[in-house]
Coordinates of C-alpha atoms in Angstrom, one line a residue:
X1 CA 2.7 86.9 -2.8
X2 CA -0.4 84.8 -2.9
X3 CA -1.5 81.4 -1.8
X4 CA -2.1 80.8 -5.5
X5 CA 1.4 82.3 -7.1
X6 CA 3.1 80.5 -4.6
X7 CA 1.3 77.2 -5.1
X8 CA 2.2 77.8 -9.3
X9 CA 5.7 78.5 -8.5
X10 CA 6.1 74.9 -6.7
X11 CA 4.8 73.2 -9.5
X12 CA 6.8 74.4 -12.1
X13 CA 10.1 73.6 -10.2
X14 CA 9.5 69.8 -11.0
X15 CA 8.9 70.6 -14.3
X16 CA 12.0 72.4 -14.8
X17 CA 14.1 69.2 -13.5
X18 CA 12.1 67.1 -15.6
X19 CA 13.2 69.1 -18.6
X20 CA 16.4 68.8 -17.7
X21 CA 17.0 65.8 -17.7
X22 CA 14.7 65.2 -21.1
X23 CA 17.1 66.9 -22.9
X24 CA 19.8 63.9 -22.5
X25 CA 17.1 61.9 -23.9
X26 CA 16.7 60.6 -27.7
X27 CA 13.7 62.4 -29.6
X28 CA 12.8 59.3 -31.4
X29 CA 12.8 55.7 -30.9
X30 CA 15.1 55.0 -33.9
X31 CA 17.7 57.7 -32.7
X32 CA 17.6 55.8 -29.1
X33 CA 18.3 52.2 -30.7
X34 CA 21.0 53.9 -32.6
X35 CA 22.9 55.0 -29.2
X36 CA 22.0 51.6 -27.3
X37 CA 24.2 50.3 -30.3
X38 CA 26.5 52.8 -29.7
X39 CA 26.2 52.2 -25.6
X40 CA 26.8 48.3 -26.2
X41 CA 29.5 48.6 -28.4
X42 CA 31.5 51.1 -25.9
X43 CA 30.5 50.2 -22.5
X44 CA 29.9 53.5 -20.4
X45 CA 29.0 55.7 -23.3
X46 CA 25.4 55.3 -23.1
X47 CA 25.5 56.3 -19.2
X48 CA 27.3 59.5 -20.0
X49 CA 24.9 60.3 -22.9
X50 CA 21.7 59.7 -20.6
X51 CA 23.2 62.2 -18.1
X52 CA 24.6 59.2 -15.4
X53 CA 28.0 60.9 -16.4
X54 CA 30.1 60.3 -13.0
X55 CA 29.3 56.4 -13.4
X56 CA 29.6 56.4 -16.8
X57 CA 33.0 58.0 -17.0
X58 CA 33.7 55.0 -14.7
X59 CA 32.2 52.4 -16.4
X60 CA 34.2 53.3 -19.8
X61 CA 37.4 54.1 -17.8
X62 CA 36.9 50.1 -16.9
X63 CA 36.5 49.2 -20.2
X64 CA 39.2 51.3 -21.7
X65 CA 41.2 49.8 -19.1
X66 CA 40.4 46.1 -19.7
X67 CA 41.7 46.2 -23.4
X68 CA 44.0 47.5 -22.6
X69 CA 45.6 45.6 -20.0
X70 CA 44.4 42.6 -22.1
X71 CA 46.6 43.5 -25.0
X72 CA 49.4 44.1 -23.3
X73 CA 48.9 40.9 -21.1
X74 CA 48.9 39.2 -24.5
X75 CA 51.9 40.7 -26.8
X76 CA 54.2 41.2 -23.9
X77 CA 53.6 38.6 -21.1
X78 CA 52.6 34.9 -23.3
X79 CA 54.3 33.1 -20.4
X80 CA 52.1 34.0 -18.0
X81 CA 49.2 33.5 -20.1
X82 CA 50.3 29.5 -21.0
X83 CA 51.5 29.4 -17.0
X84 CA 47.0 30.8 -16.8
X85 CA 46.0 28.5 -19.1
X86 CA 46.6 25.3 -17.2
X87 CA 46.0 26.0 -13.8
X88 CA 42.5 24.6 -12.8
X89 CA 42.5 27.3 -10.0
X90 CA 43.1 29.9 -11.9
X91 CA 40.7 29.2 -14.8
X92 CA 38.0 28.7 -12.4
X93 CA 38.7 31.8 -11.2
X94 CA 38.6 33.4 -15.1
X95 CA 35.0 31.6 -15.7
X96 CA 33.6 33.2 -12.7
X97 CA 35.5 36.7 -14.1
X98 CA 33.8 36.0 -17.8
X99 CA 30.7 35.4 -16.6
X100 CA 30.3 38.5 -13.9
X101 CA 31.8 40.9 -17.1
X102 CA 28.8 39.3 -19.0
X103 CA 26.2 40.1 -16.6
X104 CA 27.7 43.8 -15.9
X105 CA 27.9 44.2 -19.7
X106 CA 24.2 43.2 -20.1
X107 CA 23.1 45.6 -17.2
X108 CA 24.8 48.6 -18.7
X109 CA 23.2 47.7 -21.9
X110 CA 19.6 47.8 -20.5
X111 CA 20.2 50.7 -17.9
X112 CA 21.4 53.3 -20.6
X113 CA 18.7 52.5 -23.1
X114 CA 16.2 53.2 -20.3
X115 CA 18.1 56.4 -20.0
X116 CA 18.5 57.5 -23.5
X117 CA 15.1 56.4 -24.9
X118 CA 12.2 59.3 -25.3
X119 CA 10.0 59.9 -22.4
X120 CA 6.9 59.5 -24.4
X121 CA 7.0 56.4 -27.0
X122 CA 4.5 55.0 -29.3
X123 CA 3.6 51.3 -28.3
X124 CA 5.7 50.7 -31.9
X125 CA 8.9 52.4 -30.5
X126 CA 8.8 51.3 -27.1
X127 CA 8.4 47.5 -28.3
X128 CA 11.0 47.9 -31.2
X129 CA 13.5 49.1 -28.5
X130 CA 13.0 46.2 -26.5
X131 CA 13.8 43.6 -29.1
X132 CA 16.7 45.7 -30.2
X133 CA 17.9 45.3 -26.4
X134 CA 17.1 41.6 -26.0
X135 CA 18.9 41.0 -29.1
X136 CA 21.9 42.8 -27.8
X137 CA 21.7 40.9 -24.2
X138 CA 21.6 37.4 -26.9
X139 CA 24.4 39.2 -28.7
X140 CA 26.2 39.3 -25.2
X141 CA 25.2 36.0 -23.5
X142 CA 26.5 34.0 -26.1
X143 CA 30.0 34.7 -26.5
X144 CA 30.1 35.1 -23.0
X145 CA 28.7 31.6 -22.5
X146 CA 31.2 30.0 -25.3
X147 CA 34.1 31.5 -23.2
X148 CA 32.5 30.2 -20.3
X149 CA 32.7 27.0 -21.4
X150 CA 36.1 27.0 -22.9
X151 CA 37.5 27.8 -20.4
X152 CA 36.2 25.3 -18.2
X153 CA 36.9 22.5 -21.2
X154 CA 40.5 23.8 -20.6
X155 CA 40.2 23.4 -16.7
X156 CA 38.7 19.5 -17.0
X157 CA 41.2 18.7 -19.7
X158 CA 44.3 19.7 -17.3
X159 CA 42.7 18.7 -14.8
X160 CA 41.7 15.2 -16.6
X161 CA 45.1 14.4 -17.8
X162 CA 47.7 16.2 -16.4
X163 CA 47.5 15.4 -12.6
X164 CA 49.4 17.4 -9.8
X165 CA 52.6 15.6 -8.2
X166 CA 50.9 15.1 -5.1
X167 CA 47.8 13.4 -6.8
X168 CA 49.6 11.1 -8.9
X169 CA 52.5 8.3 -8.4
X170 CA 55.1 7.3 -10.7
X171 CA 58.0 4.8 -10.1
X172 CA 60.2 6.8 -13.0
X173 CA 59.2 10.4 -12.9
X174 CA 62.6 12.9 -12.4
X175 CA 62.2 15.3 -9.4
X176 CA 63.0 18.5 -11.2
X177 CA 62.4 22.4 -9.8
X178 CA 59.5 23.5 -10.1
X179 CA 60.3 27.5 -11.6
X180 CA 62.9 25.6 -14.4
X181 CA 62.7 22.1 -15.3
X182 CA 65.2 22.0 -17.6
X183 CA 67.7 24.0 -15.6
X184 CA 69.7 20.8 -15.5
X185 CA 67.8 18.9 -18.3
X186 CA 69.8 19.3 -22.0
X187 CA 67.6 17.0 -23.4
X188 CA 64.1 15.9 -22.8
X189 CA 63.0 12.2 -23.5
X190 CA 59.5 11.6 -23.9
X191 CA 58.4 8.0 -24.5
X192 CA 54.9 7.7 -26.9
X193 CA 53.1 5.0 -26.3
X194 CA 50.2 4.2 -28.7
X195 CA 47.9 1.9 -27.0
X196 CA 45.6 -0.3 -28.3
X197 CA 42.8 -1.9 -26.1
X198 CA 39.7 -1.9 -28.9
X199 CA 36.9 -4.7 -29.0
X200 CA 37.8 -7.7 -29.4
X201 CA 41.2 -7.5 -28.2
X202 CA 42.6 -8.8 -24.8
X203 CA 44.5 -6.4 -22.5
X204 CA 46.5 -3.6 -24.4
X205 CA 48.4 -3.8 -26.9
X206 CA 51.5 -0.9 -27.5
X207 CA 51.9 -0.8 -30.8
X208 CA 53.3 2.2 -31.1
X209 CA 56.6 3.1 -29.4
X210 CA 58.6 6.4 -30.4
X211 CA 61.5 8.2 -27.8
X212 CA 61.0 11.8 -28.7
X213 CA 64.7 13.5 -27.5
X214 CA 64.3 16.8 -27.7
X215 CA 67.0 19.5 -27.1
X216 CA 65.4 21.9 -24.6
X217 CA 67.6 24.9 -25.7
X218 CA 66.1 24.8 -29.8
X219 CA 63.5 22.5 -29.4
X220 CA 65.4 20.3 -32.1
X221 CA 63.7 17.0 -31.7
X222 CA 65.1 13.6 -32.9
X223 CA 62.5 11.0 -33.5
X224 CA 63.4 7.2 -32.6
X225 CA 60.8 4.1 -33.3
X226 CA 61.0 1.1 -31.8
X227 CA 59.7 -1.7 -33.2
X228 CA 56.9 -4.1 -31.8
X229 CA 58.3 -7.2 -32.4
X230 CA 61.3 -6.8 -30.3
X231 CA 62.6 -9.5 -28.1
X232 CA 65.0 -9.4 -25.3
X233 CA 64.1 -5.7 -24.4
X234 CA 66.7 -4.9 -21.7
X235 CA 66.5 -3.6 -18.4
X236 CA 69.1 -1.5 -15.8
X237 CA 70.9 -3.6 -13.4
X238 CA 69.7 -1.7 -10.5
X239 CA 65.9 -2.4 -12.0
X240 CA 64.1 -4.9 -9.8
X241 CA 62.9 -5.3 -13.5
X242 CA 66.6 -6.8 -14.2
X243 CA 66.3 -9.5 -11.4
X244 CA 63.6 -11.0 -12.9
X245 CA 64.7 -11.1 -16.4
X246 CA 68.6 -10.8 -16.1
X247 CA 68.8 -12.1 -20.1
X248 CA 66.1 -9.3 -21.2
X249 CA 62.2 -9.7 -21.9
X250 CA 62.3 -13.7 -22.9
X251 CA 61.9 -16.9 -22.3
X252 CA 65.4 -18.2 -22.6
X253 CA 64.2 -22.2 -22.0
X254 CA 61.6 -22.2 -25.3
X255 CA 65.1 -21.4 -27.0
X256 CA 66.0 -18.7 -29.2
X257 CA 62.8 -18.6 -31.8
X258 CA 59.7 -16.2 -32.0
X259 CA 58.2 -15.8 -29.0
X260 CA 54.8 -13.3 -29.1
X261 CA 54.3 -13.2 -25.7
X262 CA 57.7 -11.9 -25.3
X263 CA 57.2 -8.7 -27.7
X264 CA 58.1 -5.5 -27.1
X265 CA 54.7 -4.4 -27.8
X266 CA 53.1 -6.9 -25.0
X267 CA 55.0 -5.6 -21.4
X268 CA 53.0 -3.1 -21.2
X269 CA 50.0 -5.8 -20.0
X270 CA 52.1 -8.5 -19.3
X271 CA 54.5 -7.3 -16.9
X272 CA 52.4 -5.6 -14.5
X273 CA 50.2 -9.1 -14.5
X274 CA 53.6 -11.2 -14.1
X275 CA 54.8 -8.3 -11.4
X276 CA 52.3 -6.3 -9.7
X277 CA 54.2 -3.7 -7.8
X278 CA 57.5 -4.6 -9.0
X279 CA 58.9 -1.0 -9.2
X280 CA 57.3 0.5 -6.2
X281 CA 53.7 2.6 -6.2
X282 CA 52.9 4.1 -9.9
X283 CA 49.4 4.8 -11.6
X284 CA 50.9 3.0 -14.5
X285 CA 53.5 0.1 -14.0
X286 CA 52.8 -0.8 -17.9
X287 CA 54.2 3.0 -18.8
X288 CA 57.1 2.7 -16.0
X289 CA 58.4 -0.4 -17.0
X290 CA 58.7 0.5 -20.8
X291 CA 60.4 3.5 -19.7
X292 CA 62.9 1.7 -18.2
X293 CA 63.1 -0.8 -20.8
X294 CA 63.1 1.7 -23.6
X295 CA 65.5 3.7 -21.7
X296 CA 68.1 1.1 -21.3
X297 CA 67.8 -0.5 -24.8
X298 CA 68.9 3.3 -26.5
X299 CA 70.8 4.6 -23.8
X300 CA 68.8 7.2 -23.1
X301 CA 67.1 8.2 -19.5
X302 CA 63.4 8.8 -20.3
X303 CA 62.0 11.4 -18.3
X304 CA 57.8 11.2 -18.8
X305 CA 56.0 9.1 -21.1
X306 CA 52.3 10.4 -22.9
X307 CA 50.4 7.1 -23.7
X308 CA 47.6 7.9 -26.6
X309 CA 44.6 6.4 -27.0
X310 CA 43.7 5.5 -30.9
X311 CA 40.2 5.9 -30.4
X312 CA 40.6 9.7 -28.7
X313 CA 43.0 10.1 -32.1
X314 CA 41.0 9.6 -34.2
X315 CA 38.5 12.0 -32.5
X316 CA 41.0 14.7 -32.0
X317 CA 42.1 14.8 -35.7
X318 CA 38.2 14.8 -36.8
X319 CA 38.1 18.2 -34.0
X320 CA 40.9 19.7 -36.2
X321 CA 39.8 19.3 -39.1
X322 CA 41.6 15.5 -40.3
X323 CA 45.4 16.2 -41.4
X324 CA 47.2 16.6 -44.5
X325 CA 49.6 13.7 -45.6
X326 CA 51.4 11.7 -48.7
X327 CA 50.6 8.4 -49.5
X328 CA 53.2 6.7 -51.3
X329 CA 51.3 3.2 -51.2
X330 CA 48.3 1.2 -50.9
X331 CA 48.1 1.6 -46.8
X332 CA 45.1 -1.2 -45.9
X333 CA 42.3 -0.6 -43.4
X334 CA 42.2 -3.3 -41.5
X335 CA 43.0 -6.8 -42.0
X336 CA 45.0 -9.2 -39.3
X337 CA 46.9 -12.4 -39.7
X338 CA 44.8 -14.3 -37.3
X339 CA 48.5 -14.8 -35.0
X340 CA 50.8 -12.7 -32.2
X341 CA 49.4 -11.2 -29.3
X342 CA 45.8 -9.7 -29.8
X343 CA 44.9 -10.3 -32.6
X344 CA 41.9 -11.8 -34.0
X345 CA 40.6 -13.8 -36.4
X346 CA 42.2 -14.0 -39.8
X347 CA 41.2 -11.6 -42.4
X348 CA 42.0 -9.6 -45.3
X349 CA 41.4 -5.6 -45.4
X350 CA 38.3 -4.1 -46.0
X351 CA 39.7 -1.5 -48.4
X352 CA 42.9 0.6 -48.8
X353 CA 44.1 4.1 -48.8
X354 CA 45.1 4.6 -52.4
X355 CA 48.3 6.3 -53.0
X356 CA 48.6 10.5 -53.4
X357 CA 50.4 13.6 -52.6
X358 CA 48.5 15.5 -50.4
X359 CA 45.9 14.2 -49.2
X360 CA 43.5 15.1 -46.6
X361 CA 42.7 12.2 -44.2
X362 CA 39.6 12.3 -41.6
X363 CA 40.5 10.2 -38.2
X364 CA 39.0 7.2 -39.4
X365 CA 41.7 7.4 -42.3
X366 CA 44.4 8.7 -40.3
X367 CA 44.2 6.2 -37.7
X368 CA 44.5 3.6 -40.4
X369 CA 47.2 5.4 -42.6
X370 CA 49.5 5.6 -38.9
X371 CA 48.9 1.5 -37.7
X372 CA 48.0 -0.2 -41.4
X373 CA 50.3 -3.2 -41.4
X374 CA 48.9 -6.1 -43.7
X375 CA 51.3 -6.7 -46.6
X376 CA 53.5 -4.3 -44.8
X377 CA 56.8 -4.6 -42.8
X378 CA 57.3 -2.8 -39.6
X379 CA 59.8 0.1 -40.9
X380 CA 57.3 1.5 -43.5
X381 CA 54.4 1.5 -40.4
X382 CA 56.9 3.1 -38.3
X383 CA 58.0 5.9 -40.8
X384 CA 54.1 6.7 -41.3
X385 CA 53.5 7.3 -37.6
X386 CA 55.9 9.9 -37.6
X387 CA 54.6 11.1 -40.6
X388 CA 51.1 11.2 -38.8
X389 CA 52.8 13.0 -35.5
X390 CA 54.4 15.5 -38.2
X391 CA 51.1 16.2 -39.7
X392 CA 49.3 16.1 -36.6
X393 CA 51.7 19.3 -35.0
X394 CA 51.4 21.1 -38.0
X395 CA 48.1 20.9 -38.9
X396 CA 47.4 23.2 -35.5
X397 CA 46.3 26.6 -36.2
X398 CA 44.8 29.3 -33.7
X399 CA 42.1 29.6 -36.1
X400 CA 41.1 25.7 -35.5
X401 CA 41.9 26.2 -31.8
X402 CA 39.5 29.1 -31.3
X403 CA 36.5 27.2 -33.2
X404 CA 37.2 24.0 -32.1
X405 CA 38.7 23.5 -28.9
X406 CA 35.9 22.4 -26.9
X407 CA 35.4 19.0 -29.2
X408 CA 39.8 18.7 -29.1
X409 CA 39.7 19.3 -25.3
X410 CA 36.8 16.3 -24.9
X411 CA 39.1 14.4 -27.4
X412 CA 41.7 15.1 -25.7
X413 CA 40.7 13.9 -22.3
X414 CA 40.0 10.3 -24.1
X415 CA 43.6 10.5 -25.7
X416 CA 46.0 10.9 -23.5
X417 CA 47.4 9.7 -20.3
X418 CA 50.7 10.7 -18.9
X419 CA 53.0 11.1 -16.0
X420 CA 53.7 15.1 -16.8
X421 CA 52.5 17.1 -13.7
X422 CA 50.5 19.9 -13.6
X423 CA 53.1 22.1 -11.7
X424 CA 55.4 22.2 -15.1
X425 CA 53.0 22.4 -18.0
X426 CA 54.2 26.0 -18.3
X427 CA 57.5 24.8 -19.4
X428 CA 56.4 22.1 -21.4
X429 CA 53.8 24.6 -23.3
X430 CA 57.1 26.8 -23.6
X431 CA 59.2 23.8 -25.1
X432 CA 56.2 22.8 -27.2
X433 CA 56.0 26.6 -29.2
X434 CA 60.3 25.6 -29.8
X435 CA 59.1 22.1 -31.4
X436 CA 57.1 23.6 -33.5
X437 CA 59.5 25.9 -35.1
X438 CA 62.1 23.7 -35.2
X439 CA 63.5 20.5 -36.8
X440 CA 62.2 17.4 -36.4
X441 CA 64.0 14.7 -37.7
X442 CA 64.3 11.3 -37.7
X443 CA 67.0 8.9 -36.5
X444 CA 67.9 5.1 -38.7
X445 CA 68.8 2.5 -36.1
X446 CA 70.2 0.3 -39.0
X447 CA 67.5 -2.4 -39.5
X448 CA 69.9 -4.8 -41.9
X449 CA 72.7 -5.4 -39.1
X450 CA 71.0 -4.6 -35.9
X451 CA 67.6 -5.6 -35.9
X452 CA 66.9 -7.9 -39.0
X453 CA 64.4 -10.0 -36.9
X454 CA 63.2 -9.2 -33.6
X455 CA 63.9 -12.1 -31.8
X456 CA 68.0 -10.9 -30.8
X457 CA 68.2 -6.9 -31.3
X458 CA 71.6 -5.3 -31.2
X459 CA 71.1 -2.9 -28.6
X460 CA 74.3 -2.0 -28.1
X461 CA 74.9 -0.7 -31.9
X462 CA 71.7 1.2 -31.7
X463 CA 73.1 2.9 -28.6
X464 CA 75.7 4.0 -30.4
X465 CA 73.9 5.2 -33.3
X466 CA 71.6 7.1 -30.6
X467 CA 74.0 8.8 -29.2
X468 CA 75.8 9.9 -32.3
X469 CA 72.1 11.1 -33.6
X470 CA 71.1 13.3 -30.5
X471 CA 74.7 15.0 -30.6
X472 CA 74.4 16.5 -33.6
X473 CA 73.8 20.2 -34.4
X474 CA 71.5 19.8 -37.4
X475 CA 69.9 16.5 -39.4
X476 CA 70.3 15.6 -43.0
X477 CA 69.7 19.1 -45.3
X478 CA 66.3 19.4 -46.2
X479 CA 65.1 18.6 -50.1
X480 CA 62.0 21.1 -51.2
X481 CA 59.4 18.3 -51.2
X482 CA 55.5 18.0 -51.0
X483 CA 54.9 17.2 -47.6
X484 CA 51.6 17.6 -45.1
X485 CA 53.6 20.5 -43.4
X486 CA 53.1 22.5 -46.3
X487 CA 49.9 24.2 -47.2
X488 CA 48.1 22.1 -50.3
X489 CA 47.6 25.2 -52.0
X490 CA 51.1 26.1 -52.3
X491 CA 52.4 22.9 -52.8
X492 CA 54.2 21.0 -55.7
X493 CA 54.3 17.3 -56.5
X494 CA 57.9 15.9 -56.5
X495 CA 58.8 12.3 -57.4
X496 CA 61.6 12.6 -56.9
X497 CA 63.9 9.8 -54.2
X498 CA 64.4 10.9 -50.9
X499 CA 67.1 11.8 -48.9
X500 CA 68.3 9.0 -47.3
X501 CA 69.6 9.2 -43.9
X502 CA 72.9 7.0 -42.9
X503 CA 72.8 5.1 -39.6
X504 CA 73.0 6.8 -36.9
X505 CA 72.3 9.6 -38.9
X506 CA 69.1 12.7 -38.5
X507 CA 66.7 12.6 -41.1
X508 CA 64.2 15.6 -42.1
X509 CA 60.7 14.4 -42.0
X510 CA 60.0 16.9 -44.9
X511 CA 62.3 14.6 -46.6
X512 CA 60.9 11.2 -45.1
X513 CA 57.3 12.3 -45.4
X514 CA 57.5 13.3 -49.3
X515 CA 55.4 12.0 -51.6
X516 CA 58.0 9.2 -53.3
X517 CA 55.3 6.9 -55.5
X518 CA 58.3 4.5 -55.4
X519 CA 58.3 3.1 -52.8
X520 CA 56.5 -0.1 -51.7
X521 CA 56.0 -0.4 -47.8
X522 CA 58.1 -3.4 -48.0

């Protein structure tokens, strides 16, 4: 053979290959943006198509995989998902997992387009495909960067307001196990606090104090408000708390008339000012002494307490979207009496929230329609804060949640502050899924014999009625009603009375939150 057959036979060999490996390639630059789609859409695919077929196989085997696992994490294993979704640990650990899928997703993206596309390309082609890539790398990077950053709004937001045990001190928190907190817990007493520390006001004012008992089993949960006036709030004997005012929260030598100062609604500044350090180390002695207070004055052992914020609630219900509720009267926006303990200057509200069935409040409203109390009495603020609460756990949707959630978490940072530890917010995710399928109901402490004015409360009747509440299987039937738990669009106005609950007794709030024009709020 000669030099020069030889020589021709070597040169086609490279030829051959590249022919080979042409033929895995698109033969126009609309048929290769076509299978970058493709390639994008199913991870892998593109690598097998442009003849990388081992690591393809492996990078859709991933994939496949991924989903997979994903969907069966998420129909058959939701408890550990929630027990994922508030460790800070583990959701760093699931940004850094998000953002490396990202980044692999993009570079199998770019790699099989560089395999598929046609060796020779017009200047046309070749610049078409790149802007179809880089809009499928935008395509990727944002999603990838919203998950990002929810789930690290989710890590700051536990990690914000839910502290670990170790971190935190509390003079009143149980000691529970860890793996089942309510092993030995029927009931679950949560004391909410809402706190009220805006301009112009001096120290904090809790205006709103509710017990929520709930029965850990069913998530039944009896709602019980305490009023703000309330003098001579009790404490347990063994309370340091006790020694110090052995005749309740009073004065007992100005004699038995009005005393602000003395309110239920001022110990949670004045006590901790009077006593600091009283009951032992605590990031909250305000909290831990209305727990015991509270506690003793319904008989009840109150296990954590979640303080909210008014301005982070009105925030949070603008994040969701505002909430649903009936208006039976004029509810005024603002106003003050000009007397009691923080408040200002004398003056008349700025406008009202006119009565209607229905209607869809922003958190300026809602925050208005829950505290309004000019020209009101204390019972008809109370029943609309559990209306609010009502509308507030209803009006939650995964819909909302998936949208929203990084302006709720940053709300939610500002809202709340509690005692609950991080190490059980598994189970109290867990309980909180019961709640919301359940009853919620509220319980009549009897106003006309046991609390007529503030100034001597009969605690010991409202003990009795507390305990003959929570005992119960099930609360006052149900009436069909219009109520902010139903959808407007399926709803029906009713005037008709409410239910009314006997002392002691449960009452539905679909029956205490209907839309009743009759009433007064006095």
């Amino acid at each position: 053979m000669s030099r020069s057959t030889r020589a021709a036979g070597h040169r086609s060999a490279p030829r051959a290959s590249r022919s080979r490996h042409a033929t895995h390639r698109a033969r126009s630059a609309s048929k290769a943006i076509g299978l970058t789609l493709v390639s994008a859409l199913i991870p892998g695919s593109g690598l097998v198509m442009g003849g990388r077929k081992k690591l393809g196989a492996f990078v859709l085997t991933i994939s496949i995989g991924l989903l997979l696992v994903g969907a069966y994490v998420g129909l058959t294993s939701r408890d550990s998902v929630l027990a994922f979704a508030v460790s800070p640990r583990q959701l760093l650990i699931a940004t850094a997992a998000v953002i490396l899928l990202g980044i692999c997703w993009i570079w199998v993206v770019v790699t099989s387009h560089k395999l598929i596309r046609p060796v020779s390309m017009t200047y046309t082609g070749r610049l078409a495909g790149s802007l179809f890539v880089g809009l499928l790398c935008f395509g990727i990077v944002v999603p990838t960067t919203v998950a990002a950053q929810t789930v690290m709004a989710q890590r700051d937001l536990v990690g914000s307001v839910f502290e670990s045990e170790g971190n935190s001190k509390s003079a009143t928190r149980p000691k529970v196990n860890k793996q089942d907190p309510w092993a030995k817990t029927p009931r679950l007493n949560i004391l909410l606090l809402g706190a009220d520390d805006g301009a112009g006001r001096e120290g904090t004012r809790t205006d709103t104090v509710i017990v929520a008992s709930i029965d850990t089993k069913t998530g039944d949960t009896a709602l019980i408000s305490l009023s703000r006036n309330w003098m001579r709030m009790p404490f347990p004997e063994d309370s340091p708390l006790h020694k110090a005012y052995p005749d309740g929260y009073w004065d007992p030598s100005k004699g038995n008339v009005e005393q602000p100062e003395f309110y239920l609604d001022s110990m949670y500044d004045n006590i901790p000012k009077a006593h600091p350090g009283i009951l032992g180390p605590t990031d909250n002695l305000g909290a831990d002494a209305l727990k015991v207070s509270v506690g003793e004055a319904l008989g009840l052992d109150i296990d954590y307490y979640m303080q909210v914020n008014l301005l982070g609630f009105r925030q949070i219900i603008d994040a969701l979207g505002g909430i649903t509720v009936n208006v039976n009267y004029k509810v005024p926006i603002g106003g003050d009496y000009g007397a009691g303990p923080g408040s200002n200057t004398a003056k008349k509200p700025s406008g009202y929230i006119e009565p209607g069935p229905n209607q869809k409040l922003d958190g300026y409203h809602a925050l208005w329609f829950a505290r309004g109390r000019y020209g009101l009495d204390d019972l008809s603020r109370q029943e609309r804060q559990r209306c609010t609460i009502h509308a507030l756990v209803n009006s939650v949707n995964p819909a909302t949640l998936v949208t929203k959630y990084k302006e709720i978490a940053s709300a939610g940072k500002k809202l709340l502050r509690t005692d609950i530890p991080q190490e059980i917010l598994p189970s109290f995710i867990q309980l909180g899924l019961k709640v919301k399928n359940a009853n919620v109901s509220n319980v009549d402490l009897d106003k006309s014999k046991n609390f007529p004015t503030g100034k001597n409360p009969n605690y010991e009747a409202m003990r009795e009625l507390v305990q003959e509440a929570i005992t119960k299987t099930k609360p006052v039937a149900s009436t069909p009603s219009s109520t902010a738990t139903k959808k407007p669009s399926s709803t029906t106005t009713t005037k008709k009375p409410k239910a009314s609950a006997t002392p002691g007794a449960t009452q539905n709030l679909n029956d205490a939150c209907a839309y009743n024009p009759t009433q007064s709020g006095n």
